[in-house]
Amino acid sequence: MLKVSGLACSRGERRLFTDVGFSLETGEWLHVQGSNGAGKTSLMRLLVGLSPADAGEINWRGEPTPSLEFRRDLIYLGHHAAVKEDLTPLENLRLAAALDGIAVDERAALAALIRLGLRGREDLPVRVLSAGQKRRVLLARLLTRPAVLWVLDEAFNALDVGAVQLLGELIAEHLAAGGMAILTSHQPLPVPGGKALVL
Amino acid sequence: MNALLATVRRDILLALRRKSEVLTAVFFFVIVTSLFPLGIGPEPALLKKIAPGILWVAALLATLLGLPRLFAADHVDGTLEQMALSPSPLGLLVAGKILAHWLLCGLPLVLLAPVLGLQFDLDASALGILTLALLLGTPLLSLIGAIGAALTLGVRGGGVLLALLVLPLYIPALIFGAGAVEAHIAGLDIGGHLSLLAAMLVLAAFFAPWATTAALRVALE
């Protein structure tokens, strides 16, 4: 489904990586590893189509990306909070879905927030939540937005032990349902199997 | 289309949670236009002559005041990235943001203009023309301004750069907008002025979201 070959990226004068290639099929996940500054985030941004590659090809379902189909199948959660501080978790979740052209009713959004352990916080402005809770609000999008490919950049940061376990379960469920995931993390991840890519 | 409306709803909701940002621009418009009659004194003939220019320049500057925030907050917190990767076309979401900007920063100016125009001894028909010209002109200001806001996104000292970039592009709107009211006061035909303003608005409505989108994609790289 996802086929990447000969990918190269440089920042200014510095070559970050060259000739990166891998392929992912349904139910598989890729763990991107590397020291700080190795280019993990650059690789992720390149894969989702936020920045152009110096060289190489990315094909999704046999078609070069970025295509509309790819964006429909993709969910990317990066370093940023990507939630609005002045809105409540519930509003954040439903408006983010609405911008993607998906209608999420209040009940579905609430169920996602409860699964992420935010029961009782759904009507507070995100501003007053802790860093880990903000992260959970963002992660709730994984449940409300149907997507095949999850690209999660350092998604395990700021999460407590329980939430790390929970995210591991969510990813495992997603893979079992025929999804795919690309993750970066410095910690060992609580998800079985997986290919490794070291930059 | 739903995505466009969702963007408008989102931006208006955000503005309502943080009212000061919107009110700043509106109060600026009110204060600046009120300072001139106070400073110049009771000279109806002179006030009437300078009214269109003053009101239009104040509207230009008030619009400019809200522009740096148009994309900045979404850029910093990463929601702009999510918009760029959304299955909805980014151009549509950007058009929604521009529309919300006009509803919040442009429409209040249009509605206030007839009241503020009274200070300049404009008669009812001149006030009507002024409002009509602003109704056609302020969306144009938002559309052109959005291109500038996207181009200066993430640039240090972007606010000043934005003013230098956008204000020259506002000149045609200023000339024809203020010109319409001046022509009406002088008893001339205003059809030409308003038609040109409307033509520029149509052109900008078509091209500005597209140009803004292209600039945003570069800013996100």
CSV table of C-alpha atoms in Angstrom, one decimal:
chain,number,residue,atom,x,y,z
A,1,MET,CA,0.0,0.0,0.0
A,2,LEU,CA,2.7,2.5,1.0
A,3,LYS,CA,5.9,2.3,-0.9
A,4,VAL,CA,8.8,4.7,-0.4
A,5,SER,CA,12.1,4.6,-2.3
A,6,GLY,CA,15.2,6.6,-2.6
A,7,LEU,CA,14.0,9.4,-0.3
A,8,ALA,CA,16.6,12.1,0.4
A,9,CYS,CA,16.4,15.3,2.5
A,10,SER,CA,18.7,18.1,3.3
A,11,ARG,CA,18.4,21.1,5.6
A,12,GLY,CA,20.5,24.0,4.3
A,13,GLU,CA,23.9,22.6,3.6
A,14,ARG,CA,23.5,19.5,5.7
A,15,ARG,CA,22.4,16.2,4.3
A,16,LEU,CA,20.0,14.6,6.7
A,17,PHE,CA,19.5,11.3,5.0
A,18,THR,CA,19.7,9.8,1.5
A,19,ASP,CA,18.2,6.7,-0.1
A,20,VAL,CA,15.6,5.9,2.6
A,21,GLY,CA,13.2,3.3,1.4
A,22,PHE,CA,10.6,1.0,2.9
A,23,SER,CA,7.2,-0.4,2.3
A,24,LEU,CA,4.2,-1.0,4.5
A,25,GLU,CA,1.2,-3.3,4.0
A,26,THR,CA,-2.0,-3.5,6.0
A,27,GLY,CA,-1.5,-4.5,9.6
A,28,GLU,CA,2.2,-3.4,9.7
A,29,TRP,CA,3.8,-0.6,11.5
A,30,LEU,CA,7.2,1.1,11.2
A,31,HIS,CA,9.3,2.4,14.0
A,32,VAL,CA,11.5,5.3,12.9
A,33,GLN,CA,14.6,5.5,15.1
A,34,GLY,CA,17.5,7.8,15.3
A,35,SER,CA,19.4,10.2,17.6
A,36,ASN,CA,18.3,13.8,18.1
A,37,GLY,CA,18.6,15.8,14.9
A,38,ALA,CA,18.9,12.6,12.7
A,39,GLY,CA,15.9,13.8,10.7
A,40,LYS,CA,13.0,11.8,12.1
A,41,THR,CA,10.6,14.7,12.1
A,42,SER,CA,11.8,15.8,8.7
A,43,LEU,CA,11.2,12.3,7.4
A,44,MET,CA,7.6,12.4,8.8
A,45,ARG,CA,6.8,15.8,7.3
A,46,LEU,CA,8.2,14.6,4.0
A,47,LEU,CA,6.1,11.4,4.1
A,48,VAL,CA,2.8,13.2,4.8
A,49,GLY,CA,3.6,15.9,2.1
A,50,LEU,CA,4.2,18.9,4.3
A,51,SER,CA,7.6,19.5,2.8
A,52,PRO,CA,9.1,18.4,-0.6
A,53,ALA,CA,11.8,15.7,-0.8
A,54,ASP,CA,15.1,16.4,-2.6
A,55,ALA,CA,14.7,13.1,-4.3
A,56,GLY,CA,12.7,9.9,-4.1
A,57,GLU,CA,9.2,8.6,-4.6
A,58,ILE,CA,6.3,8.0,-2.2
A,59,ASN,CA,3.5,5.8,-3.6
A,60,TRP,CA,0.2,5.2,-1.8
A,61,ARG,CA,-2.1,2.6,-3.3
A,62,GLY,CA,0.1,2.7,-6.4
A,63,GLU,CA,-0.3,6.4,-7.0
A,64,PRO,CA,2.3,9.1,-6.2
A,65,THR,CA,1.5,11.3,-3.2
A,66,PRO,CA,0.2,13.8,-2.3
A,67,SER,CA,-3.2,12.7,-3.7
A,68,LEU,CA,-6.6,13.4,-2.4
A,69,GLU,CA,-7.0,9.7,-1.6
A,70,PHE,CA,-3.8,9.8,0.5
A,71,ARG,CA,-5.0,12.8,2.5
A,72,ARG,CA,-8.3,11.0,3.1
A,73,ASP,CA,-6.5,7.9,4.4
A,74,LEU,CA,-3.9,9.8,6.5
A,75,ILE,CA,-3.9,11.2,9.9
A,76,TYR,CA,-0.7,13.0,11.1
A,77,LEU,CA,-0.1,14.1,14.6
A,78,GLY,CA,3.1,16.0,15.0
A,79,HIS,CA,5.0,17.8,17.8
A,80,HIS,CA,2.4,20.6,17.9
A,81,ALA,CA,-0.5,20.6,20.3
A,82,ALA,CA,-2.8,21.3,17.3
A,83,VAL,CA,-5.7,22.0,19.6
A,84,LYS,CA,-7.2,25.4,20.3
A,85,GLU,CA,-6.6,26.6,23.9
A,86,ASP,CA,-9.8,28.7,24.0
A,87,LEU,CA,-12.1,25.8,23.0
A,88,THR,CA,-13.2,22.8,25.1
A,89,PRO,CA,-11.9,19.3,24.2
A,90,LEU,CA,-15.4,18.5,22.8
A,91,GLU,CA,-15.5,21.6,20.6
A,92,ASN,CA,-11.9,21.0,19.5
A,93,LEU,CA,-12.7,17.4,18.5
A,94,ARG,CA,-15.9,18.2,16.6
A,95,LEU,CA,-14.6,21.3,14.8
A,96,ALA,CA,-11.4,19.5,13.7
A,97,ALA,CA,-13.6,16.8,12.2
A,98,ALA,CA,-15.9,19.3,10.6
A,99,LEU,CA,-12.9,21.0,8.9
A,100,ASP,CA,-12.0,17.6,7.5
A,101,GLY,CA,-15.6,17.3,6.2
A,102,ILE,CA,-16.6,14.7,8.6
A,103,ALA,CA,-19.6,15.1,10.9
A,104,VAL,CA,-18.9,13.8,14.4
A,105,ASP,CA,-21.9,13.9,16.7
A,106,GLU,CA,-21.5,14.9,20.4
A,107,ARG,CA,-21.9,11.3,21.6
A,108,ALA,CA,-19.1,9.9,19.4
A,109,ALA,CA,-16.8,12.8,20.4
A,110,LEU,CA,-17.6,12.3,24.1
A,111,ALA,CA,-17.0,8.5,23.8
A,112,ALA,CA,-13.6,9.2,22.3
A,113,LEU,CA,-12.6,11.6,25.1
A,114,ILE,CA,-13.8,9.2,27.7
A,115,ARG,CA,-11.7,6.4,26.2
A,116,LEU,CA,-8.7,8.8,26.4
A,117,GLY,CA,-9.4,9.3,30.1
A,118,LEU,CA,-10.8,12.8,29.9
A,119,ARG,CA,-14.2,12.2,31.5
A,120,GLY,CA,-15.3,15.3,33.3
A,121,ARG,CA,-12.9,17.5,31.4
A,122,GLU,CA,-14.8,17.7,28.1
A,123,ASP,CA,-16.3,21.2,28.9
A,124,LEU,CA,-13.3,22.9,30.3
A,125,PRO,CA,-11.2,25.1,28.1
A,126,VAL,CA,-8.1,23.3,26.9
A,127,ARG,CA,-6.1,26.1,28.3
A,128,VAL,CA,-6.5,24.8,31.9
A,129,LEU,CA,-5.5,21.2,31.1
A,130,SER,CA,-2.1,19.8,31.7
A,131,ALA,CA,0.4,19.1,28.9
A,132,GLY,CA,-0.4,15.4,29.0
A,133,GLN,CA,-4.2,16.0,28.9
A,134,LYS,CA,-3.8,18.3,25.9
A,135,ARG,CA,-1.9,15.5,24.2
A,136,ARG,CA,-4.8,13.2,25.0
A,137,VAL,CA,-7.3,15.6,23.4
A,138,LEU,CA,-5.3,15.5,20.2
A,139,LEU,CA,-5.0,11.7,20.4
A,140,ALA,CA,-8.8,11.5,20.7
A,141,ARG,CA,-8.8,12.4,17.0
A,142,LEU,CA,-7.5,9.0,16.2
A,143,LEU,CA,-10.9,7.6,17.3
A,144,THR,CA,-13.1,10.2,15.6
A,145,ARG,CA,-11.3,10.4,12.2
A,146,PRO,CA,-11.4,7.3,10.1
A,147,ALA,CA,-8.0,6.9,8.6
A,148,VAL,CA,-5.9,3.9,7.3
A,149,LEU,CA,-2.4,5.4,7.9
A,150,TRP,CA,-1.5,6.9,11.2
A,151,VAL,CA,1.7,8.9,11.2
A,152,LEU,CA,2.5,9.8,14.8
A,153,ASP,CA,5.6,11.9,15.6
A,154,GLU,CA,6.7,11.5,19.2
A,155,ALA,CA,3.1,10.7,20.1
A,156,PHE,CA,4.2,9.1,23.4
A,157,ASN,CA,5.8,12.4,24.8
A,158,ALA,CA,4.2,13.9,27.9
A,159,LEU,CA,2.0,10.9,28.4
A,160,ASP,CA,1.8,9.0,31.7
A,161,VAL,CA,2.3,5.3,32.1
A,162,GLY,CA,-1.4,4.5,31.7
A,163,ALA,CA,-1.8,6.7,28.6
A,164,VAL,CA,1.3,5.1,27.0
A,165,GLN,CA,-0.3,1.7,27.5
A,166,LEU,CA,-3.6,3.0,26.2
A,167,LEU,CA,-2.1,4.5,23.0
A,168,GLY,CA,-0.3,1.2,22.5
A,169,GLU,CA,-3.6,-0.6,22.7
A,170,LEU,CA,-5.2,1.9,20.3
A,171,ILE,CA,-2.4,1.3,17.8
A,172,ALA,CA,-2.6,-2.5,18.2
A,173,GLU,CA,-6.4,-2.3,17.6
A,174,HIS,CA,-5.9,-0.1,14.5
A,175,LEU,CA,-3.4,-2.5,13.1
A,176,ALA,CA,-5.6,-5.5,13.8
A,177,ALA,CA,-8.4,-3.7,11.9
A,178,GLY,CA,-6.2,-3.5,8.8
A,179,GLY,CA,-4.6,-0.1,9.5
A,180,MET,CA,-1.0,1.0,9.3
A,181,ALA,CA,1.2,3.2,11.5
A,182,ILE,CA,4.5,5.0,11.3
A,183,LEU,CA,5.8,6.1,14.7
A,184,THR,CA,8.9,7.8,16.0
A,185,SER,CA,9.9,7.5,19.6
A,186,HIS,CA,13.1,7.2,21.7
A,187,GLN,CA,11.4,4.8,24.1
A,188,PRO,CA,10.6,1.1,23.3
A,189,LEU,CA,7.0,1.1,22.2
A,190,PRO,CA,4.3,-1.1,23.7
A,191,VAL,CA,3.2,-2.3,20.3
A,192,PRO,CA,4.2,-5.8,19.2
A,193,GLY,CA,5.9,-6.6,15.9
A,194,GLY,CA,6.8,-3.7,13.7
A,195,LYS,CA,9.6,-2.9,11.2
A,196,ALA,CA,12.5,-0.7,12.3
A,197,LEU,CA,14.0,2.1,10.3
A,198,VAL,CA,17.2,3.7,11.7
A,199,LEU,CA,18.2,7.0,10.3
B,1,MET,CA,-18.7,23.8,1.2
B,2,ASN,CA,-19.4,22.3,4.7
B,3,ALA,CA,-15.7,22.6,5.5
B,4,LEU,CA,-15.8,26.3,4.6
B,5,LEU,CA,-18.8,26.9,6.9
B,6,ALA,CA,-17.1,24.9,9.6
B,7,THR,CA,-14.0,27.2,9.3
B,8,VAL,CA,-16.1,30.3,9.6
B,9,ARG,CA,-17.9,28.9,12.6
B,10,ARG,CA,-14.7,27.9,14.3
B,11,ASP,CA,-13.0,31.3,13.7
B,12,ILE,CA,-16.0,33.2,15.0
B,13,LEU,CA,-16.3,31.0,18.0
B,14,LEU,CA,-12.6,31.6,18.7
B,15,ALA,CA,-13.0,35.3,18.3
B,16,LEU,CA,-15.9,35.3,20.7
B,17,ARG,CA,-13.8,33.6,23.3
B,18,ARG,CA,-11.2,36.3,22.9
B,19,LYS,CA,-13.2,39.4,22.2
B,20,SER,CA,-10.5,41.9,22.8
B,21,GLU,CA,-8.7,41.0,19.5
B,22,VAL,CA,-11.8,41.9,17.4
B,23,LEU,CA,-12.8,44.9,19.5
B,24,THR,CA,-9.3,46.5,19.1
B,25,ALA,CA,-9.8,46.9,15.4
B,26,VAL,CA,-13.3,48.3,15.7
B,27,PHE,CA,-12.4,50.7,18.5
B,28,PHE,CA,-9.4,51.8,16.5
B,29,PHE,CA,-11.7,52.7,13.6
B,30,VAL,CA,-14.1,54.6,15.9
B,31,ILE,CA,-11.3,56.5,17.7
B,32,VAL,CA,-9.3,57.5,14.6
B,33,THR,CA,-12.3,58.7,12.7
B,34,SER,CA,-13.5,60.7,15.7
B,35,LEU,CA,-10.2,62.4,16.3
B,36,PHE,CA,-10.3,64.2,13.0
B,37,PRO,CA,-13.5,66.3,13.5
B,38,LEU,CA,-12.3,67.0,17.0
B,39,GLY,CA,-8.9,68.1,15.8
B,40,ILE,CA,-10.0,70.2,12.9
B,41,GLY,CA,-12.9,71.9,14.6
B,42,PRO,CA,-16.4,72.9,13.4
B,43,GLU,CA,-15.8,73.6,9.7
B,44,PRO,CA,-18.5,71.6,7.9
B,45,ALA,CA,-17.3,72.3,4.4
B,46,LEU,CA,-13.8,71.1,5.1
B,47,LEU,CA,-14.9,68.1,7.1
B,48,LYS,CA,-17.3,67.1,4.3
B,49,LYS,CA,-14.4,67.3,1.8
B,50,ILE,CA,-12.0,65.1,3.8
B,51,ALA,CA,-14.6,62.6,5.1
B,52,PRO,CA,-14.4,59.9,2.4
B,53,GLY,CA,-10.6,59.8,2.5
B,54,ILE,CA,-10.4,59.8,6.3
B,55,LEU,CA,-13.0,57.0,6.7
B,56,TRP,CA,-11.4,54.9,4.0
B,57,VAL,CA,-7.9,55.3,5.3
B,58,ALA,CA,-9.1,54.5,8.8
B,59,ALA,CA,-10.9,51.4,7.5
B,60,LEU,CA,-7.7,50.3,5.7
B,61,LEU,CA,-5.6,50.6,8.9
B,62,ALA,CA,-8.2,48.9,11.0
B,63,THR,CA,-8.3,46.0,8.7
B,64,LEU,CA,-4.5,45.9,8.7
B,65,LEU,CA,-4.6,45.7,12.5
B,66,GLY,CA,-6.3,42.3,12.5
B,67,LEU,CA,-4.3,40.8,9.6
B,68,PRO,CA,-1.2,39.5,11.4
B,69,ARG,CA,-3.4,37.3,13.6
B,70,LEU,CA,-5.2,35.8,10.6
B,71,PHE,CA,-2.9,32.7,10.3
B,72,ALA,CA,-0.4,33.3,13.1
B,73,ALA,CA,-2.2,31.5,15.9
B,74,ASP,CA,-3.1,28.5,13.7
B,75,HIS,CA,0.5,28.4,12.5
B,76,VAL,CA,2.0,28.4,16.0
B,77,ASP,CA,-0.3,25.7,17.5
B,78,GLY,CA,-0.1,23.4,14.5
B,79,THR,CA,-3.7,23.6,13.4
B,80,LEU,CA,-2.6,25.1,10.1
B,81,GLU,CA,-0.6,21.9,9.4
B,82,GLN,CA,-3.7,19.9,10.1
B,83,MET,CA,-5.6,22.1,7.7
B,84,ALA,CA,-3.0,21.6,5.0
B,85,LEU,CA,-3.3,17.8,5.4
B,86,SER,CA,-7.0,17.7,5.6
B,87,PRO,CA,-9.1,15.9,2.9
B,88,SER,CA,-10.9,19.2,2.4
B,89,PRO,CA,-9.1,21.5,-0.1
B,90,LEU,CA,-6.9,24.0,1.8
B,91,GLY,CA,-8.2,26.7,-0.6
B,92,LEU,CA,-11.7,26.2,0.8
B,93,LEU,CA,-10.5,26.4,4.4
B,94,VAL,CA,-8.5,29.5,3.6
B,95,ALA,CA,-11.6,31.1,2.0
B,96,GLY,CA,-13.5,30.3,5.1
B,97,LYS,CA,-10.9,32.0,7.3
B,98,ILE,CA,-10.9,35.1,5.0
B,99,LEU,CA,-14.7,35.2,5.2
B,100,ALA,CA,-14.6,35.0,9.0
B,101,HIS,CA,-12.0,37.7,9.1
B,102,TRP,CA,-14.3,40.0,7.0
B,103,LEU,CA,-17.3,39.2,9.2
B,104,LEU,CA,-15.3,40.0,12.3
B,105,CYS,CA,-13.1,42.9,11.2
B,106,GLY,CA,-14.7,44.2,8.0
B,107,LEU,CA,-18.5,44.1,8.5
B,108,PRO,CA,-18.5,46.0,11.8
B,109,LEU,CA,-16.7,48.9,10.0
B,110,VAL,CA,-19.3,48.9,7.3
B,111,LEU,CA,-22.1,49.0,9.9
B,112,LEU,CA,-20.4,51.7,11.9
B,113,ALA,CA,-19.4,53.9,8.9
B,114,PRO,CA,-22.8,55.7,8.6
B,115,VAL,CA,-22.8,56.6,12.2
B,116,LEU,CA,-19.2,57.9,12.2
B,117,GLY,CA,-19.9,59.7,8.9
B,118,LEU,CA,-22.4,61.9,10.7
B,119,GLN,CA,-19.5,63.6,12.5
B,120,PHE,CA,-18.3,64.9,9.1
B,121,ASP,CA,-21.7,66.4,8.1
B,122,LEU,CA,-22.4,63.9,5.4
B,123,ASP,CA,-26.0,63.8,4.2
B,124,ALA,CA,-28.1,60.6,4.1
B,125,SER,CA,-27.4,59.8,0.4
B,126,ALA,CA,-23.6,60.3,0.9
B,127,LEU,CA,-23.7,58.1,3.9
B,128,GLY,CA,-25.5,55.4,1.8
B,129,ILE,CA,-22.9,55.6,-0.9
B,130,LEU,CA,-20.1,55.4,1.7
B,131,THR,CA,-21.6,52.3,3.2
B,132,LEU,CA,-22.1,50.7,-0.1
B,133,ALA,CA,-18.6,51.4,-1.2
B,134,LEU,CA,-17.2,50.0,2.1
B,135,LEU,CA,-19.5,46.9,1.7
B,136,LEU,CA,-17.8,46.3,-1.7
B,137,GLY,CA,-14.3,47.4,-0.5
B,138,THR,CA,-13.8,45.8,2.9
B,139,PRO,CA,-14.0,42.2,1.6
B,140,LEU,CA,-11.4,43.2,-1.0
B,141,LEU,CA,-9.2,44.5,1.8
B,142,SER,CA,-9.5,41.2,3.7
B,143,LEU,CA,-8.8,39.1,0.5
B,144,ILE,CA,-5.7,41.1,-0.5
B,145,GLY,CA,-4.6,41.3,3.1
B,146,ALA,CA,-4.8,37.5,3.5
B,147,ILE,CA,-2.1,37.1,0.7
B,148,GLY,CA,0.2,39.4,2.6
B,149,ALA,CA,-0.5,37.7,5.9
B,150,ALA,CA,0.3,34.3,4.4
B,151,LEU,CA,3.5,35.6,2.8
B,152,THR,CA,4.8,37.1,6.0
B,153,LEU,CA,3.8,34.2,8.2
B,154,GLY,CA,6.5,33.2,10.6
B,155,VAL,CA,8.8,36.1,9.6
B,156,ARG,CA,10.3,38.0,12.4
B,157,GLY,CA,8.9,41.6,12.5
B,158,GLY,CA,6.3,40.3,10.1
B,159,GLY,CA,3.8,43.0,11.2
B,160,VAL,CA,5.7,45.9,9.7
B,161,LEU,CA,6.6,44.0,6.6
B,162,LEU,CA,2.9,43.1,6.2
B,163,ALA,CA,1.9,46.8,6.3
B,164,LEU,CA,4.6,47.6,3.7
B,165,LEU,CA,3.5,44.8,1.5
B,166,VAL,CA,-0.2,45.2,1.7
B,167,LEU,CA,-0.9,49.0,1.9
B,168,PRO,CA,0.4,49.7,-1.6
B,169,LEU,CA,-2.0,47.0,-2.9
B,170,TYR,CA,-4.9,48.8,-1.1
B,171,ILE,CA,-4.4,51.9,-3.1
B,172,PRO,CA,-6.8,51.0,-6.0
B,173,ALA,CA,-9.5,50.2,-3.4
B,174,LEU,CA,-8.9,53.4,-1.6
B,175,ILE,CA,-9.0,55.5,-4.8
B,176,PHE,CA,-12.2,54.1,-6.1
B,177,GLY,CA,-13.9,53.7,-2.7
B,178,ALA,CA,-13.2,57.2,-1.5
B,179,GLY,CA,-13.7,58.4,-5.1
B,180,ALA,CA,-17.2,57.1,-5.2
B,181,VAL,CA,-18.3,59.2,-2.2
B,182,GLU,CA,-16.4,62.3,-3.4
B,183,ALA,CA,-18.0,62.0,-6.8
B,184,HIS,CA,-21.4,61.7,-5.3
B,185,ILE,CA,-20.8,64.8,-3.1
B,186,ALA,CA,-19.7,66.7,-6.3
B,187,GLY,CA,-22.8,65.6,-8.1
B,188,LEU,CA,-21.1,63.2,-10.5
B,189,ASP,CA,-22.0,59.7,-11.6
B,190,ILE,CA,-20.7,57.0,-9.2
B,191,GLY,CA,-21.5,54.0,-11.4
B,192,GLY,CA,-17.9,53.7,-12.7
B,193,HIS,CA,-16.3,53.8,-9.3
B,194,LEU,CA,-18.6,51.2,-7.8
B,195,SER,CA,-18.4,48.9,-10.9
B,196,LEU,CA,-14.6,49.0,-10.7
B,197,LEU,CA,-14.6,48.2,-7.0
B,198,ALA,CA,-17.0,45.3,-7.6
B,199,ALA,CA,-14.9,44.0,-10.5
B,200,MET,CA,-11.8,44.1,-8.3
B,201,LEU,CA,-13.7,42.2,-5.6
B,202,VAL,CA,-14.8,39.5,-8.0
B,203,LEU,CA,-11.2,39.2,-9.3
B,204,ALA,CA,-9.8,39.0,-5.7
B,205,ALA,CA,-12.4,36.5,-4.5
B,206,PHE,CA,-11.3,34.2,-7.3
B,207,PHE,CA,-7.5,34.6,-7.1
B,208,ALA,CA,-6.7,35.6,-3.5
B,209,PRO,CA,-7.7,32.3,-1.7
B,210,TRP,CA,-5.6,30.5,-4.3
B,211,ALA,CA,-2.6,32.8,-3.9
B,212,THR,CA,-2.9,32.7,-0.1
B,213,THR,CA,-3.0,28.9,-0.2
B,214,ALA,CA,0.2,28.7,-2.3
B,215,ALA,CA,1.9,31.1,0.1
B,216,LEU,CA,0.8,29.1,3.1
B,217,ARG,CA,2.2,25.9,1.7
B,218,VAL,CA,5.5,27.6,1.3
B,219,ALA,CA,5.4,28.9,4.9
B,220,LEU,CA,4.6,25.4,6.2
B,221,GLU,CA,7.6,23.7,4.5
